[in-house]
Amino acid sequence: MSKLTIALDIMGGDHGPPVILSAVQKAIHTLTDTHFMLCGDESVIQPALEKLNADEQARVTVIHCEQVVEMGEAPTSALRNKKQSSMRRALELVQSGEADACVSAGNTGALLTMAFYLLKTLPGIDRPALVSDMPTATHHRVFLLDLGANVNCTSETLFQYGVMGSVLAEQISGIKNPRVALLNVGEEDIKGNAQVKYADQLFRNASGLNYIGYVEGDDIFTDHADVVVTDGFTGNIALKSCEGLAKLVIHEVKRLTQASFFSRMMARIALPLLKNVYNRVNPDQYNGASLLGLRGIVIKSHGNASADAFYYAILQSKQEAEMKVPEKIKSKIETVLLEQL
Amino acid sequence: MSKLTIALDIMGGDHGPPVILSAVQKAIHTLTDTHFMLCGDESVIQPALEKLNADEQARVTVIHCEQVVEMGEAPTSALRNKKQSSMRRALELVQSGEADACVSAGNTGALLTMAFYLLKTLPGIDRPALVSDMPTATHHRVFLLDLGANVNCTSETLFQYGVMGSVLAEQISGIKNPRVALLNVGEEDIKGNAQVKYADQLFRNASGLNYIGYVEGDDIFTDHADVVVTDGFTGNIALKSCEGLAKLVIHEVKRLTQASFFSRMMARIALPLLKNVYNRVNPDQYNGASLLGLRGIVIKSHGNASADAFYYAILQSKQEAEMKVPEKIKSKIETVLLEQL
């Protein structure tokens, strides 16, 4: 396999370049077959590179960028005014083919807007989707999309999400014929709004997809489906609600630390478990959330990501690049649409 | 205060009449100023009444009903074919004014459909909503609506839900000027779909409501708002997702019971807490969910409700009847709509 190149936005994220650079150093050490293009302030990046050996340094290119997209900046403003930003440069490297994938922990809205503008969607895909995998009891991965990239979805968009999610589950998790389900308020045919009902018809009429029908909200965390499809409005609210509940449970358990000896003991053991669950369902924490449906690979790492989490996002970008996920989506959507004619 | 009358569907629920009757006996004992109309199979109800004293028996009327709405029955079928059912009779007693409120643990869809058909909505209210209160860290109540009564909502419907929720929070929780919020994917003005953005305008233009703008999914479980408004599709999925997460957390904690001594100890203490949280967020478990916006008081107790939970639903129906919630909603919506002219 020829050497892959990954572009990294060094300036994004709440904790700034030090945390990102720590992850990048680890990636350079471990992914010895990968070239890295580091976009950001050269004066910040260079000191971190001095610790690398000659072989490692040879696998790194620094792209000096004058600008940074701020975390609170309006996406349209970033698109218009931050043409020299590290985020934009990383995306441009994917656009030009110089990089096979890019990763940013910066402003999600700006990344979505810039990526959509620069990379465009694949033929047959109307809108990109943000997708991440959810925890389940059996520890198999359920891919949930859209998590908020697109709050106005047509039935056709939902159908395209199903195709995209199916490809991701197959390529990343190695699941043959991933089970694709539509999120709805009930499993019966009569349930749901018009958008979901028509999407159900589109799925039923399509061949080449393992569509299993409707699932309800609680099935996101079970082994019922490999891919759960919903619009970005519902997906975002479902995930944020779960985040809120997880926070509440942690809060209640913490209260126990002020109680009896056994309660304190319990809380000490329970908290890491609960925090682990919390981190996995926190939509702002999901790391390596893929922006799917574009003509290039873009991974969104959370702004508040730790070095480990950003490292994981880099691994994920590499895996998607190796599996050529966009090409596979393009091919799958062509097949499915062609068979519908 | 004149004696209130509450109609009870004795036949609904997964566990059948025994559990319901146990709750009813408790209610008859404790609510000494209340008359109860028990709708169901007389031969099932009568034995339970024999344990009552003469004074208690004087506060009970049995309405024999030949039919039962099955838990899995289609709502339209129940509406058409179950005119002699205990559920329908309980609703008819509210419709005729013979009862001040009714409670059922039966088929939710059938109850919604029959209640809408028989009781009609209040003037100015397009559709009823299912509302329940969510747990929060500060133990104050957040009323979330709609939980699934109406999956197709207009902006106007969302606005009406806000008015209804505000009245409920004021009357039931005694909160002056309850904070009403719209559920959205972000707190900024630019966020959201067209339906939510226009509803936001309706709220901003209305006087007499303490509208605080958008909240995100995690704020359902915080002290940000007293009333959180969303459409029945999103509300149901958000709540069911939380149920799924709660189940997952309980599952993971249970796994620990197979681990070390301390883990087992922990799990033993943590499980009741987690189950308590689970029961409170389980949308199928929410007890005393109000069907709001109708010309009468209808409380939905969960099919799987325990006797305690059904008893709580009876208390809630009594409280809403005492506070004359439908009249207050009617008056509030008139005021708000009049001020908009």
XYZ file of C-alpha atoms in Angstrom:
682
model
C 0.000 0.000 0.000
C 1.427 3.373 -0.970
C 2.137 5.853 1.806
C -0.908 7.729 3.015
C -0.889 11.426 3.762
C -3.027 12.930 6.501
C -3.539 16.688 6.922
C -4.006 17.889 10.495
C -5.453 21.153 11.744
C -3.084 21.840 14.639
C -4.822 25.026 15.834
C -8.352 23.764 16.504
C -9.787 22.640 19.814
C -10.425 24.139 23.211
C -7.065 23.168 24.646
C -5.045 24.567 21.764
C -1.994 23.192 19.957
C -0.181 21.541 22.929
C -2.775 18.761 23.304
C -3.131 18.311 19.542
C 0.642 18.218 19.060
C 1.006 15.597 21.768
C -1.415 13.361 19.808
C 0.383 14.173 16.565
C 3.747 13.150 18.020
C 2.282 9.821 19.055
C 0.805 9.332 15.576
C 4.130 10.113 13.937
C 5.844 7.570 16.202
C 3.360 4.785 15.642
C 2.031 5.228 12.089
C 5.393 4.723 10.429
C 3.913 4.341 6.952
C 2.061 7.679 7.064
C 3.018 11.182 6.018
C 1.635 14.098 8.031
C 0.928 17.642 6.853
C 0.629 19.892 9.888
C -1.370 23.059 9.266
C -0.937 25.922 11.716
C 1.401 28.447 13.231
C 4.926 27.336 12.321
C 6.435 28.885 15.444
C 4.119 26.752 17.573
C 4.607 23.537 15.603
C 8.393 23.571 15.080
C 9.444 23.105 18.732
C 7.345 19.938 18.903
C 9.119 18.526 15.852
C 12.565 18.908 17.369
C 11.906 15.849 19.514
C 11.458 13.680 16.414
C 14.254 11.634 14.865
C 15.389 12.213 11.292
C 13.230 9.445 9.872
C 10.167 10.827 11.591
C 10.904 14.377 10.538
C 11.075 13.187 6.957
C 7.426 12.137 7.233
C 6.262 15.575 8.328
C 5.528 18.721 6.333
C 4.619 21.936 8.087
C 2.150 24.211 6.291
C 2.364 27.591 7.940
C -1.079 29.244 8.298
C -1.584 32.845 9.392
C -5.165 32.448 10.583
C -7.156 30.398 13.089
C -10.897 29.736 12.993
C -12.137 30.661 16.468
C -14.342 28.168 18.321
C -17.257 30.594 18.598
C -16.969 32.043 15.094
C -20.005 31.995 12.774
C -19.506 29.408 10.007
C -20.292 31.871 7.207
C -17.807 34.362 8.647
C -15.131 31.657 8.816
C -15.857 30.659 5.227
C -15.555 34.255 4.036
C -12.767 35.605 6.191
C -10.524 32.699 7.169
C -9.048 31.649 3.846
C -5.572 31.404 5.384
C -6.719 29.368 8.378
C -5.262 26.031 9.427
C -8.706 24.428 9.141
C -9.206 25.611 5.581
C -5.702 24.660 4.496
C -6.167 21.135 5.840
C -9.383 20.804 3.839
C -7.727 22.272 0.730
C -4.997 19.637 0.940
C -7.711 16.976 0.745
C -9.437 18.878 -2.056
C -6.232 19.024 -4.125
C -5.408 15.374 -3.465
C -2.188 16.219 -1.622
C -3.714 14.603 1.480
C -5.883 11.483 1.702
C -7.797 12.689 4.758
C -7.860 15.487 7.291
C -8.641 15.831 10.994
C -9.699 18.923 12.914
C -10.819 19.518 16.495
C -11.979 23.046 15.582
C -15.371 24.766 15.308
C -17.827 22.103 14.067
C -20.121 24.469 12.174
C -17.212 26.107 10.379
C -15.691 22.729 9.503
C -19.020 21.489 8.110
C -19.546 24.640 6.074
C -16.010 24.806 4.703
C -15.877 21.088 3.956
C -19.202 21.211 2.122
C -18.036 24.254 0.141
C -14.579 22.962 -0.742
C -15.041 19.218 -1.134
C -18.642 19.061 -2.399
C -20.817 16.035 -1.937
C -20.444 12.810 -3.886
C -22.727 12.276 -6.920
C -26.130 11.152 -5.668
C -25.588 12.603 -2.185
C -27.466 15.808 -1.360
C -25.952 16.627 2.009
C -23.131 15.380 4.182
C -23.885 13.781 7.538
C -22.046 13.637 10.832
C -21.797 10.052 12.038
C -20.353 8.391 15.092
C -20.663 5.013 16.745
C -22.668 4.469 19.890
C -21.916 2.140 22.796
C -23.937 -1.055 23.167
C -24.139 -3.799 25.746
C -22.636 -6.336 23.349
C -19.837 -3.886 22.497
C -20.676 -4.007 18.823
C -20.716 -0.643 17.087
C -23.942 1.093 16.073
C -23.386 3.953 13.652
C -25.843 6.788 14.220
C -26.346 9.505 11.634
C -27.016 12.388 11.222
C -25.832 13.932 14.476
C -26.544 17.496 13.443
C -24.894 18.343 10.109
C -28.257 18.838 8.439
C -31.383 19.760 10.398
C -33.612 19.853 7.307
C -33.723 16.371 5.808
C -35.863 15.041 2.996
C -36.776 11.356 2.769
C -34.244 11.060 -0.047
C -31.523 12.444 2.219
C -32.425 9.891 4.894
C -32.169 7.163 2.297
C -28.736 8.403 1.191
C -27.662 8.415 4.851
C -28.632 4.762 5.027
C -26.414 3.948 2.040
C -23.525 5.952 3.489
C -23.879 4.416 6.940
C -24.039 0.932 5.455
C -20.750 1.474 3.631
C -19.080 2.858 6.758
C -20.217 -0.065 8.921
C -19.021 -2.536 6.294
C -15.636 -0.903 5.738
C -14.812 0.166 9.294
C -16.401 -2.573 11.385
C -16.103 -5.297 8.763
C -19.808 -6.157 9.054
C -21.178 -7.970 6.012
C -24.596 -6.634 4.984
C -24.942 -4.200 7.874
C -28.497 -3.915 9.227
C -29.817 -0.447 8.387
C -32.763 0.930 10.387
C -34.794 4.131 10.424
C -35.315 5.821 13.778
C -39.028 6.233 14.483
C -41.560 6.565 17.310
C -42.701 2.972 16.943
C -41.924 -0.159 14.990
C -45.332 -0.511 13.367
C -45.878 0.596 9.770
C -48.471 3.198 10.699
C -46.092 5.055 13.020
C -44.079 8.135 12.154
C -44.229 11.336 10.188
C -44.496 11.644 6.405
C -40.752 12.101 5.962
C -39.938 8.835 7.729
C -42.746 6.876 6.069
C -41.621 7.843 2.584
C -37.988 7.112 3.478
C -39.174 3.668 4.606
C -40.645 3.134 1.138
C -37.393 4.196 -0.513
C -35.470 1.704 1.609
C -37.974 -1.088 0.939
C -37.755 -0.518 -2.809
C -33.949 -0.495 -2.835
C -31.927 -3.612 -3.383
C -28.370 -4.081 -2.171
C -29.165 -2.773 1.312
C -30.026 -4.833 4.381
C -32.874 -2.605 5.529
C -34.601 -3.917 8.658
C -37.317 -1.262 9.103
C -38.004 1.039 12.030
C -36.297 1.031 15.392
C -37.137 3.166 18.426
C -34.849 5.453 20.412
C -33.814 2.820 22.942
C -32.550 0.596 20.124
C -29.685 3.018 19.474
C -27.931 1.289 22.368
C -28.862 -2.303 21.560
C -27.775 -4.857 19.029
C -30.850 -4.403 16.813
C -29.155 -2.512 13.996
C -25.680 -1.649 12.765
C -26.731 1.671 11.261
C -29.480 3.915 12.637
C -30.634 6.724 10.370
C -32.369 9.929 11.422
C -32.398 13.612 10.529
C -29.822 15.922 12.087
C -32.379 17.656 14.276
C -33.634 14.499 15.960
C -30.193 12.873 16.002
C -28.576 15.826 17.725
C -31.342 16.168 20.303
C -31.420 12.436 21.047
C -27.686 12.376 21.625
C -27.612 15.569 23.681
C -30.494 14.277 25.792
C -28.468 11.157 26.514
C -25.529 13.357 27.430
C -27.786 15.214 29.864
C -29.025 12.000 31.409
C -25.492 10.632 31.747
C -24.447 13.843 33.499
C -27.432 13.524 35.833
C -26.570 9.930 36.727
C -22.964 10.929 37.447
C -24.213 13.808 39.577
C -26.471 11.505 41.577
C -23.668 8.994 42.091
C -21.333 11.787 43.206
C -23.864 12.811 45.820
C -23.381 9.369 47.319
C -19.737 10.145 47.993
C -21.017 12.355 50.801
C -22.978 9.496 52.319
C -21.883 6.336 54.140
C -18.587 4.496 53.846
C -20.053 1.899 51.498
C -21.610 4.588 49.346
C -18.292 6.365 49.036
C -16.659 3.074 48.134
C -19.367 2.446 45.588
C -19.082 5.885 44.062
C -15.329 5.504 43.684
C -15.779 2.328 41.688
C -18.885 3.404 39.779
C -17.678 6.797 38.628
C -15.013 5.672 36.155
C -17.547 3.297 34.593
C -20.184 5.990 34.336
C -17.707 8.533 33.012
C -16.653 6.047 30.391
C -20.265 5.617 29.292
C -20.711 9.388 29.464
C -17.693 10.026 27.268
C -18.959 7.579 24.700
C -22.398 9.136 24.440
C -21.433 12.758 24.839
C -22.055 14.148 21.357
C -19.491 16.861 21.944
C -17.005 14.262 23.034
C -17.438 11.771 20.228
C -14.112 11.531 18.689
C -13.478 10.585 15.201
C -16.955 11.616 14.092
C -16.883 11.276 10.316
C -18.264 13.881 7.984
C -19.698 11.462 5.470
C -20.861 11.982 1.890
C -18.115 14.346 0.730
C -15.515 13.847 -2.001
C -12.846 13.465 0.640
C -12.327 12.257 4.191
C -12.903 14.720 7.008
C -12.831 13.632 10.645
C -14.125 15.905 13.380
C -12.439 15.425 16.712
C -14.139 17.140 19.619
C -12.977 20.606 20.633
C -12.481 19.349 24.168
C -10.661 16.236 22.993
C -7.767 14.807 24.955
C -4.545 13.851 23.212
C -5.698 10.219 23.209
C -8.989 11.174 21.599
C -7.319 13.234 18.885
C -4.913 10.354 18.274
C -7.913 8.056 17.877
C -9.401 10.481 15.354
C -6.154 10.333 13.374
C -6.320 6.513 13.387
C -9.894 6.695 12.164
C -8.998 9.049 9.314
C -6.251 6.633 8.290
C -8.625 3.673 8.360
C -11.194 5.491 6.215
C -8.448 6.496 3.781
C -7.143 2.932 3.534
C -10.653 1.608 2.968
C -11.324 4.401 0.444
C -14.674 5.099 2.085
C -15.762 7.960 -0.234
C -15.102 5.828 -3.335
C -17.039 2.949 -1.797
C -19.961 5.253 -1.000
C -19.881 6.613 -4.545
C -19.915 3.106 -5.954
C -22.657 1.909 -3.572
C -24.944 4.835 -4.238
C -24.501 4.386 -7.983
C -25.423 0.705 -7.691
C -28.441 1.346 -5.492
C -29.733 4.244 -7.594
C -29.125 2.373 -10.839
C -31.093 -0.612 -9.588
C -33.983 1.674 -8.760
C -34.302 2.828 -12.378
C -64.379 22.208 47.842
C -67.122 19.980 46.463
C -66.421 16.279 46.176
C -64.413 15.325 43.098
C -65.201 12.303 40.976
C -62.497 10.313 39.217
C -63.235 7.666 36.602
C -60.796 4.750 36.455
C -60.204 2.235 33.696
C -59.726 -0.903 35.744
C -58.992 -3.208 32.819
C -55.977 -1.456 31.230
C -52.333 -2.287 31.807
C -49.996 -5.198 31.291
C -50.574 -6.658 34.745
C -54.370 -6.529 34.553
C -56.968 -5.565 37.153
C -55.263 -6.971 40.306
C -52.466 -4.349 40.276
C -54.858 -1.547 39.280
C -57.370 -2.549 41.967
C -54.673 -2.589 44.606
C -53.887 1.052 43.734
C -57.584 1.894 43.648
C -58.135 0.451 47.131
C -55.325 2.640 48.454
C -56.820 5.696 46.734
C -60.256 4.971 48.220
C -58.690 4.691 51.688
C -56.645 7.873 51.500
C -58.614 10.276 49.289
C -61.621 10.445 51.591
C -63.138 13.431 49.796
C -63.177 11.728 46.390
C -65.748 9.626 44.581
C -64.524 6.861 42.282
C -66.236 5.426 39.223
C -64.672 2.074 38.415
C -65.082 1.013 34.795
C -64.580 -2.648 33.960
C -65.737 -6.200 34.470
C -68.044 -6.125 37.481
C -67.207 -9.697 38.439
C -63.534 -8.733 38.687
C -64.127 -5.471 40.540
C -66.715 -6.537 43.126
C -64.517 -8.907 45.165
C -62.031 -6.082 45.694
C -64.771 -3.824 47.039
C -65.819 -6.284 49.717
C -62.775 -5.300 51.769
C -63.996 -1.683 51.963
C -66.021 -0.327 54.876
C -69.488 1.116 54.357
C -68.278 4.707 54.143
C -65.733 3.773 51.520
C -68.205 1.721 49.529
C -70.481 4.746 49.443
C -67.789 6.631 47.506
C -67.528 3.985 44.799
C -69.686 3.343 41.738
C -69.023 0.349 39.521
C -69.710 0.810 35.811
C -69.827 -2.627 34.262
C -68.182 -2.734 30.822
C -68.366 -5.679 28.469
C -65.260 -4.890 26.454
C -61.556 -4.345 26.981
C -59.193 -2.470 24.660
C -56.265 -4.816 24.111
C -52.725 -3.496 24.591
C -51.691 -4.233 21.019
C -54.937 -3.162 19.360
C -54.839 -0.561 16.558
C -56.228 2.784 17.813
C -58.696 3.143 14.935
C -59.983 -0.375 15.538
C -60.456 0.382 19.243
C -62.298 3.594 18.385
C -64.620 1.780 15.993
C -65.174 -1.531 17.761
C -64.705 -0.956 21.481
C -67.622 1.316 22.320
C -68.450 -0.752 25.404
C -64.850 -0.823 26.673
C -63.745 0.280 30.124
C -61.398 2.814 28.560
C -64.105 4.424 26.481
C -66.602 4.484 29.346
C -64.086 6.242 31.597
C -63.553 8.890 28.918
C -67.305 9.239 28.343
C -67.806 9.929 32.059
C -65.405 12.864 31.722
C -67.110 13.945 28.503
C -70.551 13.988 30.168
C -69.250 15.796 33.237
C -70.063 12.874 35.530
C -66.366 12.570 36.306
C -63.818 15.369 36.764
C -60.900 13.313 35.436
C -60.015 9.820 34.320
C -56.995 7.540 34.535
C -56.069 4.583 32.331
C -53.029 2.328 32.105
C -54.269 0.915 28.799
C -53.100 1.132 25.182
C -51.622 4.633 24.737
C -52.513 5.035 21.076
C -56.112 3.975 21.665
C -56.430 6.294 24.654
C -55.062 9.236 22.649
C -57.357 8.542 19.728
C -60.502 8.008 21.820
C -59.779 10.987 24.066
C -59.224 13.272 21.073
C -62.426 12.000 19.447
C -64.627 12.189 22.541
C -63.305 15.175 24.453
C -62.083 17.386 21.601
C -59.377 19.980 22.044
C -59.846 23.296 23.829
C -60.512 26.379 21.683
C -57.212 27.610 20.263
C -55.519 24.210 20.693
C -54.967 22.193 17.520
C -53.708 18.956 19.028
C -53.337 17.408 22.470
C -49.888 16.665 23.840
C -48.505 14.011 26.155
C -46.501 15.619 28.922
C -44.506 14.298 31.841
C -41.919 15.690 34.194
C -38.258 14.795 33.943
C -35.773 14.273 36.750
C -33.165 16.964 37.390
C -30.175 17.275 39.695
C -31.880 19.996 41.734
C -35.013 17.851 41.979
C -37.163 20.552 40.453
C -39.590 19.358 37.815
C -39.089 19.982 34.119
C -42.204 19.349 32.052
C -41.359 17.932 28.637
C -43.922 17.899 25.843
C -44.884 16.428 23.420
C -43.757 12.885 24.195
C -45.382 11.359 21.142
C -49.066 12.281 20.903
C -48.480 14.201 17.701
C -45.574 13.463 15.371
C -46.531 16.152 12.866
C -46.322 19.537 14.567
C -46.626 22.999 13.088
C -44.930 25.991 14.706
C -48.347 27.073 15.964
C -48.797 23.704 17.681
C -45.409 24.084 19.364
C -46.467 27.515 20.569
C -49.704 26.109 21.984
C -47.688 23.398 23.741
C -45.682 26.154 25.398
C -48.850 27.791 26.713
C -50.213 24.455 27.941
C -46.939 23.471 29.591
C -46.676 26.841 31.273
C -50.138 26.436 32.816
C -49.318 22.902 34.005
C -46.029 23.954 35.617
C -47.751 26.876 37.333
C -50.729 24.860 38.593
C -49.015 21.598 39.494
C -45.578 22.736 40.635
C -46.669 26.155 41.854
C -43.987 27.902 39.808
C -44.746 31.565 39.123
C -43.978 32.531 35.527
C -42.539 29.155 34.507
C -39.594 29.378 32.138
C -40.662 28.010 28.749
C -37.992 26.876 26.275
C -37.929 25.388 22.798
C -35.795 22.300 22.241
C -33.249 22.918 19.497
C -29.848 21.799 18.207
C -28.135 24.913 19.568
C -28.870 28.009 21.568
C -27.918 30.522 18.867
C -30.618 32.249 16.810
C -29.365 30.810 13.531
C -29.744 27.205 14.713
C -32.670 24.923 13.993
C -35.164 24.017 11.321
C -37.864 26.308 9.901
C -40.557 24.909 12.209
C -38.570 25.733 15.346
C -37.411 29.137 14.103
C -40.949 30.273 13.371
C -42.187 28.907 16.687
C -39.424 30.960 18.328
C -40.879 34.076 16.659
C -44.379 33.205 17.904
C -43.057 32.872 21.450
C -41.072 36.111 21.212
C -44.128 38.025 19.997
C -46.380 36.643 22.729
C -46.842 38.404 26.029
C -47.859 36.657 29.223
C -45.339 33.854 28.777
C -41.864 33.642 30.285
C -40.172 32.422 27.119
C -36.412 31.968 27.544
C -35.467 30.839 24.016
C -33.753 27.661 22.855
C -32.315 24.915 25.001
C -30.388 21.833 23.872
C -31.126 18.188 24.634
C -28.939 18.033 27.729
C -30.927 20.869 29.287
C -33.951 18.584 29.655
C -32.243 17.294 32.800
C -30.990 20.609 34.165
C -32.548 23.582 35.894
C -32.518 25.770 32.769
C -36.248 25.655 32.036
C -39.486 24.590 33.698
C -41.152 23.635 30.426
C -39.352 22.214 27.387
C -41.329 22.154 24.152
C -40.702 19.915 21.150
C -42.671 17.964 18.560
C -43.870 14.460 19.397
C -41.414 12.818 17.035
C -38.316 14.367 18.570
C -39.723 14.209 22.110
C -40.484 10.518 21.885
C -37.119 9.650 20.357
C -35.184 11.770 22.861
C -36.936 10.090 25.765
C -36.641 6.584 24.353
C -32.944 7.152 23.654
C -32.487 8.110 27.294
C -34.334 4.962 28.286
C -31.923 2.973 26.131
C -28.913 4.632 27.682
C -30.252 4.087 31.193
C -30.754 0.398 30.402
C -27.195 0.212 29.074
C -25.756 1.791 32.214
C -27.703 -0.643 34.391
C -26.480 -3.516 32.244
C -22.871 -2.401 32.605
C -23.235 -2.014 36.359
C -24.810 -5.465 36.597
C -21.797 -6.917 34.817
C -19.763 -5.700 37.764
C -21.688 -7.972 40.086
C -19.690 -10.779 38.532
C -16.411 -9.058 39.338
C -14.573 -8.430 42.608
C -16.033 -8.171 46.097
C -15.957 -4.383 46.008
C -17.576 -4.305 42.607
C -20.379 -6.523 43.835
C -20.810 -4.268 46.828
C -20.861 -1.266 44.554
C -23.364 -2.779 42.197
C -25.690 -3.653 45.048
C -25.738 -0.046 46.199
C -25.688 1.563 42.765
C -28.456 -0.476 41.160
C -31.415 0.902 43.125
C -30.213 4.430 42.364
C -29.808 3.701 38.676
C -33.130 1.901 38.497
C -34.764 4.886 40.124
C -33.296 7.183 37.484
C -34.265 4.668 34.813
C -37.859 4.517 35.995
C -38.098 8.269 35.942
C -36.809 8.626 32.398
C -38.388 5.544 30.912
C -41.055 7.012 28.629
C -43.090 3.852 28.919
C -42.808 4.034 32.649
C -43.686 7.680 33.157
C -46.641 7.614 35.349
C -49.237 10.256 35.466
C -48.374 11.505 31.989
C -51.035 14.092 31.252
C -52.870 14.265 27.978
C -52.995 18.033 27.773
C -55.102 20.380 25.629
C -58.390 18.468 25.805
C -61.724 19.593 27.268
C -61.216 17.209 30.149
C -58.517 15.617 32.261
C -57.007 12.360 31.061
C -54.019 10.798 32.794
C -52.078 7.990 31.163
C -50.457 5.591 33.577
C -47.979 3.204 32.057
C -49.150 -0.249 31.009
C -46.388 -1.761 33.092
C -47.194 0.449 36.077
C -46.926 -0.858 39.610
C -49.744 -0.258 42.084
C -47.770 2.660 43.537
C -47.373 4.187 40.091
C -51.069 3.880 39.277
C -51.889 5.378 42.672
C -49.596 8.299 41.835
C -51.447 8.752 38.539
C -54.748 8.926 40.464
C -53.266 11.603 42.753
C -52.142 13.534 39.717
C -55.580 13.373 38.111
C -57.057 14.704 41.345
C -54.550 17.552 41.506
C -55.274 18.578 37.913
C -59.001 18.422 38.619
C -58.652 20.557 41.746
C -56.564 23.104 39.888
C -59.000 23.012 36.959
C -56.095 22.705 34.516
C -58.183 22.606 31.295
C -60.058 25.803 32.276
C -56.762 27.507 33.117
C -55.309 26.472 29.750
C -58.414 27.771 27.982
C -58.160 31.064 29.792
C -54.409 31.379 29.218
C -54.599 30.618 25.520
C -57.417 33.145 25.106
C -55.348 35.817 26.847
C -52.216 35.083 24.857
C -54.020 34.877 21.527
C -56.068 38.019 22.267
C -52.920 39.975 23.049
C -51.461 38.920 19.735
C -54.327 40.545 17.802
